[in-house]
């Protein structure tokens, strides 16, 4: 199943067409995408019988695509989850996942411009897992069953804010407006994992800066589910940013950060491509 938010409305993408969820279900399912994750198994079951629509996906403009979540109750983000990214950041791989949060007000659509609040904004392409039924104390072997599906996310980070002080301010440094774009497409877990490999790539303009396989993750998605749910209740619609591969600007010598006019493009196999054009903060209002 492929799901998107088109002009603010939850929509299924079927054979290159768009189907409005609320209209097609005659009001049974909400047009608010977050609500669908809360009734996930019913929604999945209903979606299997839906016919293609009249409107073509290819006719959409980028501004019409919205974020795949607006108000998740919890957002988890994992640091240092690829070996070579830990190394470039000057850390060793931890024994347990290093977890912080991004605040929900940082969520943006997949093609919204990125206002740069400082001269130290960095990129991090990430696979984002969306929690389905969730729960507590989920065994690693059951971990994938708790996940509804996946989309692309960027974990934009203002390194000056993130690294100021001891200990550092991960959550605030990664929560400016627009620092968590999500989309353009959500794919359910079973469909997404039919791929033999999943690759993550990030470009700045025409230069590729990150390229990795999901196989390089230190803590797999089921392991993350198990570790997180051993402490907190994973709630339907929660997001898990699963960490970024090497190639961020902070790891370069000298560090290199985003500038106004640059375009960041992020691709994950099976999930499409998102892009943000960087704009100077003072020009953005
Ligand atoms: Zn990250």
mmCIF file of C-alpha atoms and ligand atoms in Angstrom:
data_model
loop_
_atom_site.group_PDB
_atom_site.id
_atom_site.type_symbol
_atom_site.label_atom_id
_atom_site.label_comp_id
_atom_site.label_asym_id
_atom_site.label_seq_id
_atom_site.Cartn_x
_atom_site.Cartn_y
_atom_site.Cartn_z
ATOM 1 C CA UNK A 1 0.000 0.000 0.000
ATOM 2 C CA UNK A 2 1.182 3.506 -0.882
ATOM 3 C CA UNK A 3 -0.203 6.404 1.100
ATOM 4 C CA UNK A 4 0.337 10.147 0.666
ATOM 5 C CA UNK A 5 -1.078 13.428 1.896
ATOM 6 C CA UNK A 6 -2.326 15.412 -1.083
ATOM 7 C CA UNK A 7 -3.512 18.974 -0.481
ATOM 8 C CA UNK A 8 -3.752 18.124 3.216
ATOM 9 C CA UNK A 9 -5.901 15.010 2.686
ATOM 10 C CA UNK A 10 -4.901 11.393 3.276
ATOM 11 C CA UNK A 11 -4.866 9.634 -0.088
ATOM 12 C CA UNK A 12 -4.068 6.200 -1.450
ATOM 13 C CA UNK A 13 -1.844 6.011 -4.522
ATOM 14 C CA UNK A 14 -3.103 3.192 -6.711
ATOM 15 C CA UNK A 15 -1.728 2.435 -10.170
ATOM 16 C CA UNK A 16 -0.566 6.009 -10.643
ATOM 17 C CA UNK A 17 -3.873 7.507 -9.513
ATOM 18 C CA UNK A 18 -4.995 9.304 -6.370
ATOM 19 C CA UNK A 19 -7.854 8.054 -4.196
ATOM 20 C CA UNK A 20 -9.133 10.321 -1.418
ATOM 21 C CA UNK A 21 -9.418 8.124 1.680
ATOM 22 C CA UNK A 22 -12.315 9.851 3.387
ATOM 23 C CA UNK A 23 -14.476 10.044 0.259
ATOM 24 C CA UNK A 24 -13.693 6.522 -0.930
ATOM 25 C CA UNK A 25 -14.506 5.113 2.519
ATOM 26 C CA UNK A 26 -17.648 7.282 2.805
ATOM 27 C CA UNK A 27 -16.337 8.798 6.005
ATOM 28 C CA UNK A 28 -15.302 5.564 7.680
ATOM 29 C CA UNK A 29 -11.649 6.646 7.655
ATOM 30 C CA UNK A 30 -10.355 10.108 8.411
ATOM 31 C CA UNK A 31 -8.702 12.498 6.019
ATOM 32 C CA UNK A 32 -6.155 13.188 8.799
ATOM 33 C CA UNK A 33 -3.308 10.780 8.167
ATOM 34 C CA UNK A 34 -2.369 10.450 11.862
ATOM 35 C CA UNK A 35 -5.806 8.967 12.545
ATOM 36 C CA UNK A 36 -5.241 6.147 10.058
ATOM 37 C CA UNK A 37 -2.251 4.797 11.986
ATOM 38 C CA UNK A 38 -4.509 4.504 15.050
ATOM 39 C CA UNK A 39 -6.818 2.053 13.303
ATOM 40 C CA UNK A 40 -4.103 0.516 11.205
ATOM 41 C CA UNK A 41 -5.181 -3.093 10.691
ATOM 42 C CA UNK A 42 -8.732 -2.072 9.702
ATOM 43 C CA UNK A 43 -7.385 0.551 7.358
ATOM 44 C CA UNK A 44 -4.932 -1.889 5.746
ATOM 45 C CA UNK A 45 -7.700 -4.409 5.260
ATOM 46 C CA UNK A 46 -10.067 -1.850 3.730
ATOM 47 C CA UNK A 47 -7.384 -0.489 1.400
ATOM 48 C CA UNK A 48 -6.838 -3.832 -0.345
ATOM 49 C CA UNK A 49 -10.200 -3.597 -2.104
ATOM 50 C CA UNK A 50 -10.070 0.031 -3.221
ATOM 51 C CA UNK A 51 -10.162 0.687 -6.964
ATOM 52 C CA UNK A 52 -7.956 3.184 -8.800
ATOM 53 C CA UNK A 53 -9.149 6.791 -9.010
ATOM 54 C CA UNK A 54 -9.544 9.252 -11.893
ATOM 55 C CA UNK A 55 -6.932 11.812 -10.945
ATOM 56 C CA UNK A 56 -3.358 11.114 -12.028
ATOM 57 C CA UNK A 57 -0.466 11.184 -9.583
ATOM 58 C CA UNK A 58 1.818 12.485 -12.339
ATOM 59 C CA UNK A 59 -0.186 15.713 -12.573
ATOM 60 C CA UNK A 60 0.606 16.748 -9.014
ATOM 61 C CA UNK A 61 2.830 19.728 -8.314
ATOM 62 C CA UNK A 62 5.426 19.318 -5.583
ATOM 63 C CA UNK A 63 3.667 21.855 -3.330
ATOM 64 C CA UNK A 64 0.580 19.641 -3.216
ATOM 65 C CA UNK A 65 2.348 16.867 -1.267
ATOM 66 C CA UNK A 66 2.148 17.041 2.540
ATOM 67 C CA UNK A 67 3.880 15.400 5.498
ATOM 68 C CA UNK A 68 2.963 11.780 6.341
ATOM 69 C CA UNK A 69 2.284 12.772 9.961
ATOM 70 C CA UNK A 70 1.338 16.073 11.536
ATOM 71 C CA UNK A 71 0.960 15.495 15.254
ATOM 72 C CA UNK A 72 2.585 12.245 16.356
ATOM 73 C CA UNK A 73 2.526 11.865 20.129
ATOM 74 C CA UNK A 74 6.173 10.768 20.243
ATOM 75 C CA UNK A 75 9.077 11.152 17.849
ATOM 76 C CA UNK A 76 12.175 9.093 18.515
ATOM 77 C CA UNK A 77 15.421 9.681 16.686
ATOM 78 C CA UNK A 78 18.460 7.452 16.858
ATOM 79 C CA UNK A 79 21.999 8.791 16.776
ATOM 80 C CA UNK A 80 25.079 6.896 15.624
ATOM 81 C CA UNK A 81 23.181 4.027 14.000
ATOM 82 C CA UNK A 82 25.618 3.505 11.105
ATOM 83 C CA UNK A 83 29.182 2.510 12.005
ATOM 84 C CA UNK A 84 30.962 4.954 9.693
ATOM 85 C CA UNK A 85 28.722 7.847 10.767
ATOM 86 C CA UNK A 86 29.660 7.214 14.401
ATOM 87 C CA UNK A 87 33.324 7.298 13.349
ATOM 88 C CA UNK A 88 32.986 10.566 11.388
ATOM 89 C CA UNK A 89 31.213 12.093 14.381
ATOM 90 C CA UNK A 90 34.090 11.113 16.669
ATOM 91 C CA UNK A 91 32.123 8.527 18.665
ATOM 92 C CA UNK A 92 32.254 4.773 19.089
ATOM 93 C CA UNK A 93 29.116 2.731 18.422
ATOM 94 C CA UNK A 94 27.085 2.515 21.653
ATOM 95 C CA UNK A 95 25.922 -0.712 23.268
ATOM 96 C CA UNK A 96 22.318 0.506 23.283
ATOM 97 C CA UNK A 97 20.760 2.933 20.779
ATOM 98 C CA UNK A 98 21.434 6.600 21.521
ATOM 99 C CA UNK A 99 17.962 8.161 21.419
ATOM 100 C CA UNK A 100 16.729 11.746 21.438
ATOM 101 C CA UNK A 101 13.534 13.419 20.226
ATOM 102 C CA UNK A 102 12.612 15.853 17.503
ATOM 103 C CA UNK A 103 9.663 18.016 18.494
ATOM 104 C CA UNK A 104 6.543 17.693 16.329
ATOM 105 C CA UNK A 105 6.488 21.372 15.356
ATOM 106 C CA UNK A 106 9.575 20.682 13.198
ATOM 107 C CA UNK A 107 7.546 18.459 10.807
ATOM 108 C CA UNK A 108 7.190 19.747 7.230
ATOM 109 C CA UNK A 109 5.974 18.579 3.856
ATOM 110 C CA UNK A 110 8.478 16.805 1.611
ATOM 111 C CA UNK A 111 9.053 19.743 -0.751
ATOM 112 C CA UNK A 112 8.740 22.764 1.555
ATOM 113 C CA UNK A 113 11.671 25.225 1.441
ATOM 114 C CA UNK A 114 14.100 24.919 4.349
ATOM 115 C CA UNK A 115 14.677 28.181 6.211
ATOM 116 C CA UNK A 116 18.236 28.213 7.526
ATOM 117 C CA UNK A 117 18.207 29.546 11.107
ATOM 118 C CA UNK A 118 22.006 29.536 11.325
ATOM 119 C CA UNK A 119 25.156 29.058 9.245
ATOM 120 C CA UNK A 120 25.616 25.545 10.657
ATOM 121 C CA UNK A 121 22.654 23.579 9.313
ATOM 122 C CA UNK A 122 23.529 20.013 8.329
ATOM 123 C CA UNK A 123 21.700 17.256 6.455
ATOM 124 C CA UNK A 124 20.889 13.664 7.569
ATOM 125 C CA UNK A 125 18.830 11.436 5.277
ATOM 126 C CA UNK A 126 16.975 8.827 7.347
ATOM 127 C CA UNK A 127 14.531 5.987 7.029
ATOM 128 C CA UNK A 128 11.527 6.829 9.216
ATOM 129 C CA UNK A 129 9.457 3.986 10.683
ATOM 130 C CA UNK A 130 5.836 4.820 11.532
ATOM 131 C CA UNK A 131 4.400 2.862 14.468
ATOM 132 C CA UNK A 132 1.190 0.887 13.811
ATOM 133 C CA UNK A 133 -0.283 -0.917 16.810
ATOM 134 C CA UNK A 134 2.826 -0.337 18.952
ATOM 135 C CA UNK A 135 2.836 -1.453 22.586
ATOM 136 C CA UNK A 136 5.217 -2.169 25.456
ATOM 137 C CA UNK A 137 7.904 -4.824 25.884
ATOM 138 C CA UNK A 138 7.781 -5.935 22.265
ATOM 139 C CA UNK A 139 10.209 -8.757 21.512
ATOM 140 C CA UNK A 140 12.708 -8.133 18.741
ATOM 141 C CA UNK A 141 11.175 -11.023 16.800
ATOM 142 C CA UNK A 142 7.818 -9.186 16.860
ATOM 143 C CA UNK A 143 9.323 -5.765 16.193
ATOM 144 C CA UNK A 144 8.316 -5.404 12.556
ATOM 145 C CA UNK A 145 4.709 -6.248 13.423
ATOM 146 C CA UNK A 146 4.516 -3.066 15.489
ATOM 147 C CA UNK A 147 5.482 -0.891 12.517
ATOM 148 C CA UNK A 148 2.835 0.276 10.019
ATOM 149 C CA UNK A 149 5.351 1.282 7.373
ATOM 150 C CA UNK A 150 8.050 3.662 6.261
ATOM 151 C CA UNK A 151 8.770 7.008 4.644
ATOM 152 C CA UNK A 152 11.781 9.240 4.015
ATOM 153 C CA UNK A 153 12.773 11.814 6.597
ATOM 154 C CA UNK A 154 15.491 14.396 6.918
ATOM 155 C CA UNK A 155 16.921 15.013 10.365
ATOM 156 C CA UNK A 156 18.130 18.564 9.739
ATOM 157 C CA UNK A 157 20.448 19.697 12.488
ATOM 158 C CA UNK A 158 21.768 23.118 13.507
ATOM 159 C CA UNK A 159 25.147 21.909 14.769
ATOM 160 C CA UNK A 160 25.895 25.164 16.577
ATOM 161 C CA UNK A 161 22.797 24.740 18.758
ATOM 162 C CA UNK A 162 23.139 20.962 19.005
ATOM 163 C CA UNK A 163 26.739 21.112 20.239
ATOM 164 C CA UNK A 164 26.618 24.130 22.490
ATOM 165 C CA UNK A 165 27.171 23.242 26.104
ATOM 166 C CA UNK A 166 27.847 19.963 27.842
ATOM 167 C CA UNK A 167 25.905 17.739 27.520
ATOM 168 C CA UNK A 168 24.796 18.709 24.013
ATOM 169 C CA UNK A 169 21.287 19.859 22.972
ATOM 170 C CA UNK A 170 20.325 17.244 20.392
ATOM 171 C CA UNK A 171 16.570 17.712 20.597
ATOM 172 C CA UNK A 172 16.529 21.497 20.328
ATOM 173 C CA UNK A 173 19.276 21.653 17.710
ATOM 174 C CA UNK A 174 17.194 19.333 15.510
ATOM 175 C CA UNK A 175 13.766 20.937 15.992
ATOM 176 C CA UNK A 176 13.731 24.275 14.187
ATOM 177 C CA UNK A 177 10.787 24.833 11.848
ATOM 178 C CA UNK A 178 11.032 22.566 8.815
ATOM 179 C CA UNK A 179 13.768 20.368 10.316
ATOM 180 C CA UNK A 180 11.703 17.166 9.961
ATOM 181 C CA UNK A 181 10.318 16.902 6.420
ATOM 182 C CA UNK A 182 8.443 13.608 5.842
ATOM 183 C CA UNK A 183 7.402 12.024 2.579
ATOM 184 C CA UNK A 184 6.469 12.088 -0.195
ATOM 185 C CA UNK A 185 5.112 8.533 0.062
ATOM 186 C CA UNK A 186 4.421 6.081 2.876
ATOM 187 C CA UNK A 187 4.735 2.369 2.061
ATOM 188 C CA UNK A 188 3.464 -0.402 4.357
ATOM 189 C CA UNK A 189 6.015 -2.642 6.055
ATOM 190 C CA UNK A 190 5.406 -5.857 4.099
ATOM 191 C CA UNK A 191 5.552 -4.107 0.727
ATOM 192 C CA UNK A 192 8.609 -2.055 1.644
ATOM 193 C CA UNK A 193 10.582 -5.061 2.891
ATOM 194 C CA UNK A 194 9.965 -7.074 -0.277
ATOM 195 C CA UNK A 195 13.024 -5.276 -1.631
ATOM 196 C CA UNK A 196 16.217 -7.340 -1.334
ATOM 197 C CA UNK A 197 18.129 -4.223 -0.369
ATOM 198 C CA UNK A 198 17.229 -0.680 0.612
ATOM 199 C CA UNK A 199 19.560 2.182 -0.271
ATOM 200 C CA UNK A 200 19.571 5.713 1.131
ATOM 201 C CA UNK A 201 21.067 8.579 -0.884
ATOM 202 C CA UNK A 202 21.359 12.301 -0.348
ATOM 203 C CA UNK A 203 22.509 14.953 -2.812
ATOM 204 C CA UNK A 204 23.353 18.618 -2.393
ATOM 205 C CA UNK A 205 22.600 20.070 -5.821
ATOM 206 C CA UNK A 206 24.312 17.594 -8.191
ATOM 207 C CA UNK A 207 26.859 16.195 -5.713
ATOM 208 C CA UNK A 208 26.056 12.980 -3.867
ATOM 209 C CA UNK A 209 26.981 13.329 -0.186
ATOM 210 C CA UNK A 210 25.431 10.246 1.438
ATOM 211 C CA UNK A 211 24.926 6.760 -0.003
ATOM 212 C CA UNK A 212 24.443 3.622 2.051
ATOM 213 C CA UNK A 213 22.505 0.404 2.453
ATOM 214 C CA UNK A 214 20.031 -0.244 5.247
ATOM 215 C CA UNK A 215 22.154 -3.338 5.903
ATOM 216 C CA UNK A 216 24.792 -1.019 7.385
ATOM 217 C CA UNK A 217 22.506 -0.110 10.292
ATOM 218 C CA UNK A 218 23.890 -1.012 13.706
ATOM 219 C CA UNK A 219 20.511 -1.474 15.414
ATOM 220 C CA UNK A 220 17.873 -2.906 13.063
ATOM 221 C CA UNK A 221 14.302 -1.593 13.061
ATOM 222 C CA UNK A 222 13.006 -4.599 15.094
ATOM 223 C CA UNK A 223 15.838 -4.101 17.599
ATOM 224 C CA UNK A 224 14.953 -0.414 17.931
ATOM 225 C CA UNK A 225 11.311 -1.338 18.546
ATOM 226 C CA UNK A 226 12.374 -3.813 21.212
ATOM 227 C CA UNK A 227 14.769 -1.403 22.947
ATOM 228 C CA UNK A 228 12.375 1.560 22.890
ATOM 229 C CA UNK A 229 9.338 -0.443 23.992
ATOM 230 C CA UNK A 230 11.271 -1.895 26.926
ATOM 231 C CA UNK A 231 11.083 1.625 28.379
ATOM 232 C CA UNK A 232 8.193 3.530 26.781
ATOM 233 C CA UNK A 233 4.794 2.662 25.336
ATOM 234 C CA UNK A 234 5.049 2.942 21.549
ATOM 235 C CA UNK A 235 1.846 4.618 20.388
ATOM 236 C CA UNK A 236 0.131 4.357 16.989
ATOM 237 C CA UNK A 237 1.478 7.045 14.680
ATOM 238 C CA UNK A 238 4.722 7.580 16.594
ATOM 239 C CA UNK A 239 7.765 8.148 14.399
ATOM 240 C CA UNK A 240 11.181 6.542 14.692
ATOM 241 C CA UNK A 241 13.954 8.313 12.772
ATOM 242 C CA UNK A 242 16.344 5.378 12.445
ATOM 243 C CA UNK A 243 19.650 7.214 12.083
ATOM 244 C CA UNK A 244 21.750 8.567 9.262
ATOM 245 C CA UNK A 245 24.586 7.002 7.263
ATOM 246 C CA UNK A 246 27.997 8.718 6.873
ATOM 247 C CA UNK A 247 28.472 11.786 4.695
ATOM 248 C CA UNK A 248 27.048 14.619 6.781
ATOM 249 C CA UNK A 249 28.646 18.079 6.539
ATOM 250 C CA UNK A 250 29.803 18.018 10.147
ATOM 251 C CA UNK A 251 32.109 15.075 9.353
ATOM 252 C CA UNK A 252 33.967 16.876 6.554
ATOM 253 C CA UNK A 253 37.310 18.654 6.958
ATOM 254 C CA UNK A 254 36.608 21.499 7.238
ATOM 255 C CA UNK A 255 32.902 21.053 8.098
ATOM 256 C CA UNK A 256 30.562 22.098 5.314
ATOM 257 C CA UNK A 257 27.040 23.373 5.957
ATOM 258 C CA UNK A 258 24.000 24.295 3.882
ATOM 259 C CA UNK A 259 23.819 27.632 2.074
ATOM 260 C CA UNK A 260 20.837 29.542 0.689
ATOM 261 C CA UNK A 261 20.087 28.446 -2.865
ATOM 262 C CA UNK A 262 21.319 24.882 -2.409
ATOM 263 C CA UNK A 263 18.826 22.058 -2.957
ATOM 264 C CA UNK A 264 18.916 18.923 -0.779
ATOM 265 C CA UNK A 265 17.511 15.798 -2.423
ATOM 266 C CA UNK A 266 16.931 12.614 -0.437
ATOM 267 C CA UNK A 267 16.017 9.247 -1.921
ATOM 268 C CA UNK A 268 15.292 5.861 -0.385
ATOM 269 C CA UNK A 269 14.578 2.915 -2.652
ATOM 270 C CA UNK A 270 10.854 2.229 -2.828
ATOM 271 C CA UNK A 271 9.937 5.510 -1.137
ATOM 272 C CA UNK A 272 10.618 8.096 -3.846
ATOM 273 C CA UNK A 273 12.497 11.370 -3.484
ATOM 274 C CA UNK A 274 11.997 14.471 -1.366
ATOM 275 C CA UNK A 275 13.748 17.808 -1.854
ATOM 276 C CA UNK A 276 14.123 21.087 -0.021
ATOM 277 C CA UNK A 277 15.523 24.316 -1.361
ATOM 278 C CA UNK A 278 17.493 26.193 1.292
ATOM 279 C CA UNK A 279 16.490 29.792 1.873
ATOM 280 C CA UNK A 280 18.066 32.370 4.169
ATOM 281 C CA UNK A 281 15.936 32.822 7.268
ATOM 282 C CA UNK A 282 15.596 36.591 6.841
ATOM 283 C CA UNK A 283 14.204 36.093 3.313
ATOM 284 C CA UNK A 284 11.763 33.415 4.301
ATOM 285 C CA UNK A 285 8.823 35.292 5.780
HETATM 286 ZN ZN1 LIG B 1 19.746 11.819 12.751
#
